[in-house]
Coordinates of C-alpha atoms and ligand atoms in Angstrom, one line a residue:
M1 CA 0.0 0.0 0.1
E2 CA 1.2 3.5 -0.9
F3 CA 1.1 6.4 1.7
F4 CA 0.1 9.8 0.7
V5 CA -0.3 12.6 3.3
D6 CA -3.3 14.6 3.2
T7 CA -2.1 18.2 4.0
A8 CA -0.5 21.3 2.5
D9 CA 1.7 21.9 5.5
V10 CA 5.2 21.9 4.2
N11 CA 6.8 21.2 7.6
E12 CA 4.8 18.2 8.1
I13 CA 5.5 17.0 4.5
R14 CA 9.2 17.5 5.0
E15 CA 9.3 15.6 8.3
L16 CA 7.3 12.6 6.8
A17 CA 9.3 12.7 3.6
E18 CA 12.6 12.2 5.6
T19 CA 11.3 9.0 6.9
G20 CA 11.4 7.5 3.4
L21 CA 7.8 6.2 3.9
L22 CA 6.0 8.8 2.0
D23 CA 4.9 8.1 -1.8
G24 CA 2.9 11.4 -2.5
V25 CA 0.8 14.2 -1.2
T26 CA -2.9 15.2 -1.7
T27 CA -4.3 18.8 -1.1
N28 CA -7.7 20.4 -1.7
P29 CA -9.0 23.8 -1.4
S30 CA -9.9 23.6 2.4
L31 CA -6.2 22.3 3.0
I32 CA -4.6 25.2 1.1
M33 CA -6.9 27.5 3.1
K34 CA -5.6 25.9 6.2
S35 CA -2.1 26.5 5.2
G36 CA -2.8 30.2 4.8
R37 CA -0.5 30.3 1.6
D38 CA -0.7 30.8 -2.0
I39 CA -1.8 27.7 -3.9
M40 CA 0.9 28.1 -6.6
E41 CA 3.7 28.8 -4.1
V42 CA 2.9 26.2 -1.6
T43 CA 2.2 23.4 -4.3
K44 CA 5.5 24.3 -6.0
E45 CA 7.3 23.8 -2.7
I46 CA 5.6 20.6 -1.8
C47 CA 6.4 19.3 -5.4
G48 CA 10.1 19.8 -4.6
I49 CA 9.9 17.8 -1.3
V50 CA 8.3 14.7 -2.7
D51 CA 9.1 12.8 -5.8
G52 CA 5.7 11.2 -5.9
P53 CA 2.5 12.7 -7.1
V54 CA 1.1 15.8 -5.4
S55 CA -2.6 16.2 -6.1
A56 CA -3.8 19.9 -6.7
E57 CA -7.5 20.5 -7.1
V58 CA -9.2 22.6 -9.6
T59 CA -12.1 24.8 -8.4
A60 CA -13.8 25.6 -11.6
L61 CA -17.1 23.7 -12.1
D62 CA -17.4 23.7 -15.9
Y63 CA -15.2 21.7 -18.3
E64 CA -13.5 24.6 -20.0
G65 CA -12.7 26.3 -16.8
M66 CA -11.2 23.0 -15.3
M67 CA -9.1 22.6 -18.4
R68 CA -7.7 26.1 -18.0
E69 CA -7.0 25.7 -14.4
A70 CA -5.5 22.3 -15.0
A71 CA -3.0 23.8 -17.5
V72 CA -2.0 26.2 -14.9
L73 CA -1.5 23.7 -12.2
A74 CA 0.3 21.2 -14.4
K75 CA 3.0 23.8 -15.2
I76 CA 3.9 23.9 -11.4
A77 CA 6.0 20.5 -11.8
D78 CA 6.1 17.2 -13.5
N79 CA 4.8 15.3 -10.5
I80 CA 1.4 17.3 -10.3
C81 CA -1.7 15.3 -10.4
I82 CA -4.8 17.1 -11.4
K83 CA -7.6 16.7 -8.8
L84 CA -11.1 17.0 -10.4
P85 CA -14.6 16.7 -8.8
L86 CA -16.7 13.7 -9.6
T87 CA -19.2 15.5 -11.9
M88 CA -19.9 15.0 -15.6
D89 CA -17.6 18.1 -16.3
G90 CA -15.0 16.6 -14.0
L91 CA -15.2 13.2 -15.7
K92 CA -15.0 14.9 -19.2
A93 CA -11.9 16.9 -18.0
C94 CA -10.5 13.6 -16.5
K95 CA -10.9 11.9 -19.9
A96 CA -9.2 14.8 -21.8
L97 CA -6.3 15.3 -19.2
T98 CA -5.6 11.5 -19.1
S99 CA -5.5 11.4 -22.9
D100 CA -3.0 14.2 -22.8
G101 CA -0.7 12.2 -20.5
H102 CA -1.5 13.8 -17.2
K103 CA -2.0 12.2 -13.9
T104 CA -5.6 12.6 -12.5
N105 CA -7.3 12.1 -9.2
V106 CA -11.1 12.2 -9.1
T107 CA -12.2 13.2 -5.8
L108 CA -15.3 13.3 -3.7
C109 CA -16.5 9.8 -4.6
F110 CA -19.2 8.5 -2.5
S111 CA -20.7 5.6 -4.6
A112 CA -19.4 2.6 -6.5
N113 CA -21.2 3.8 -9.7
Q114 CA -19.1 7.1 -9.4
A115 CA -16.1 5.2 -9.2
L116 CA -17.1 3.0 -12.2
L117 CA -17.5 6.2 -14.3
A118 CA -14.2 7.6 -13.1
A119 CA -12.3 4.3 -14.0
K120 CA -14.0 4.6 -17.5
A121 CA -12.8 8.2 -17.7
G122 CA -9.3 6.9 -17.3
A123 CA -8.7 8.3 -13.8
T124 CA -5.2 7.5 -12.3
Y125 CA -6.8 7.6 -9.0
I126 CA -10.2 7.4 -7.6
S127 CA -10.6 9.2 -4.1
P128 CA -13.7 7.5 -2.0
F129 CA -14.2 9.4 1.1
I130 CA -14.4 7.0 4.0
G131 CA -14.7 9.4 7.1
R132 CA -17.5 11.5 5.6
L133 CA -19.6 8.4 4.8
D134 CA -18.9 7.2 8.3
D135 CA -20.2 10.7 9.7
M136 CA -23.5 9.9 8.1
A137 CA -23.7 6.5 9.5
I138 CA -22.8 4.7 6.1
D139 CA -20.1 2.3 6.2
G140 CA -17.2 3.9 4.3
M141 CA -15.3 0.8 4.1
E142 CA -18.1 -1.1 2.3
L143 CA -17.6 1.4 -0.6
I144 CA -13.8 0.6 -0.8
E145 CA -14.7 -3.1 -0.9
D146 CA -17.4 -2.5 -3.6
I147 CA -14.9 -0.5 -5.7
R148 CA -12.1 -3.0 -5.3
T149 CA -14.5 -5.8 -6.5
I150 CA -15.8 -3.7 -9.6
Y151 CA -12.3 -2.7 -10.6
D152 CA -11.0 -6.2 -10.4
N153 CA -13.9 -7.5 -12.3
Y154 CA -12.9 -5.4 -15.3
D155 CA -9.2 -5.1 -14.6
F156 CA -9.4 -1.3 -14.5
K157 CA -6.0 0.2 -13.8
T158 CA -7.5 3.1 -11.8
K159 CA -6.0 3.1 -8.4
I160 CA -8.1 3.3 -5.2
L161 CA -7.0 6.1 -3.1
A162 CA -8.7 5.7 0.2
A163 CA -9.5 9.5 1.4
S164 CA -11.1 11.0 4.3
I165 CA -9.3 8.7 6.7
R166 CA -9.7 9.7 10.3
T167 CA -8.3 6.8 12.2
V168 CA -5.5 4.1 12.2
N169 CA -8.2 1.5 12.0
H170 CA -9.4 3.0 8.6
V171 CA -5.9 2.5 7.4
K172 CA -5.8 -1.1 8.4
E173 CA -9.3 -1.9 6.9
A174 CA -8.4 -0.3 3.8
A175 CA -5.2 -2.3 3.4
L176 CA -7.1 -5.4 4.2
I177 CA -9.5 -4.7 1.4
G178 CA -6.6 -4.0 -1.0
A179 CA -6.9 -0.2 -1.6
D180 CA -3.8 0.9 -3.5
V181 CA -3.2 4.0 -1.6
A182 CA -4.3 5.7 1.6
T183 CA -4.0 9.4 1.9
V184 CA -3.8 10.2 5.7
P185 CA -3.6 13.3 7.8
P186 CA -0.1 13.7 9.3
S187 CA -1.1 12.9 12.9
T188 CA -2.8 9.7 11.8
L189 CA 0.1 8.7 9.7
K190 CA 2.5 9.2 12.7
A191 CA 0.1 7.3 15.0
L192 CA 0.5 4.2 12.8
V193 CA 3.9 3.3 14.4
K194 CA 2.4 3.5 18.0
H195 CA 1.8 0.5 20.2
P196 CA 2.0 0.7 24.1
L197 CA 3.8 -2.7 24.1
T198 CA 6.4 -1.5 21.8
D199 CA 7.0 1.5 24.2
K200 CA 7.0 -0.8 27.3
G201 CA 9.3 -3.4 25.6
I202 CA 11.9 -0.7 24.8
E203 CA 11.7 0.6 28.5
G204 CA 12.3 -2.9 29.7
F205 CA 15.2 -3.6 27.5
L206 CA 16.8 -0.3 28.3
A207 CA 16.6 -0.8 32.0
D208 CA 18.2 -4.3 31.7
W209 CA 20.9 -2.9 29.4
A210 CA 21.7 -0.2 31.8
K211 CA 22.4 -3.1 34.4
T212 CA 25.2 -4.6 32.1
G213 CA 27.1 -1.4 32.0
Q214 CA 27.8 -2.1 28.3
K215 CA 27.8 0.3 25.4
I216 CA 27.7 -0.7 21.7
G217 CA 30.6 0.7 19.9
G218 CA 32.6 1.7 22.9
Ligands
G3P301 O1 -8.3 15.2 0.6 C1 -9.6 14.7 0.8 C2 -9.9 14.1 2.1 O2 -9.0 13.2 2.5 C3 -10.6 15.0 3.2 O3 -10.8 14.4 4.3 O4 -11.3 14.7 6.7 O5 -11.9 16.5 5.2 O6 -13.2 14.4 5.1 P1 -11.8 15.1 5.5

């Protein structure tokens, strides 16, 4: 499973990129707003930190507007992935941009049929939103499962990018189902490594080690 971080905070991205565990970044207009920075400037900086795909989202609602914005965003760097909303115009733009050789991420997916359309439009990634479905008492993970089945049935190459992830359990369940990528907030990504028994184990080993009076390497 690939890990993307879902943020426009360059300090968080830099810290996670240094671990070597980060495969890409996703942003959206809300995350850009949260960063307090100019979209072009912050996206360019992010593209310089990670080699993998960096999703930058269009804000136009019509096909022509989306294509215009996509052309601007695509110029930022080679690793830009154009993020488009799951609407008819978004799918039309997805088809055109994919045919032009761009990476695309179709976002705000809440149904298996929407995901089927995105795959037919040639999307590089489909972003089903788990947390926002869970918020409505609908099992977000069931959607990931349905999309996995449909994509496997027809051998669609579109990658399932599990989004709106809120918990470490979301990551585990998406991985069990076989989502290709999870885009995860920085705090949740960092929490994946945590286990109280790991901490307790280290504590115990270090206490015993201190009793030996030894040092590795002098
Ligand atoms: O990037 C899209 C998605 O991950 C947003 O998540 O928590 O705002 O539903 P959330």
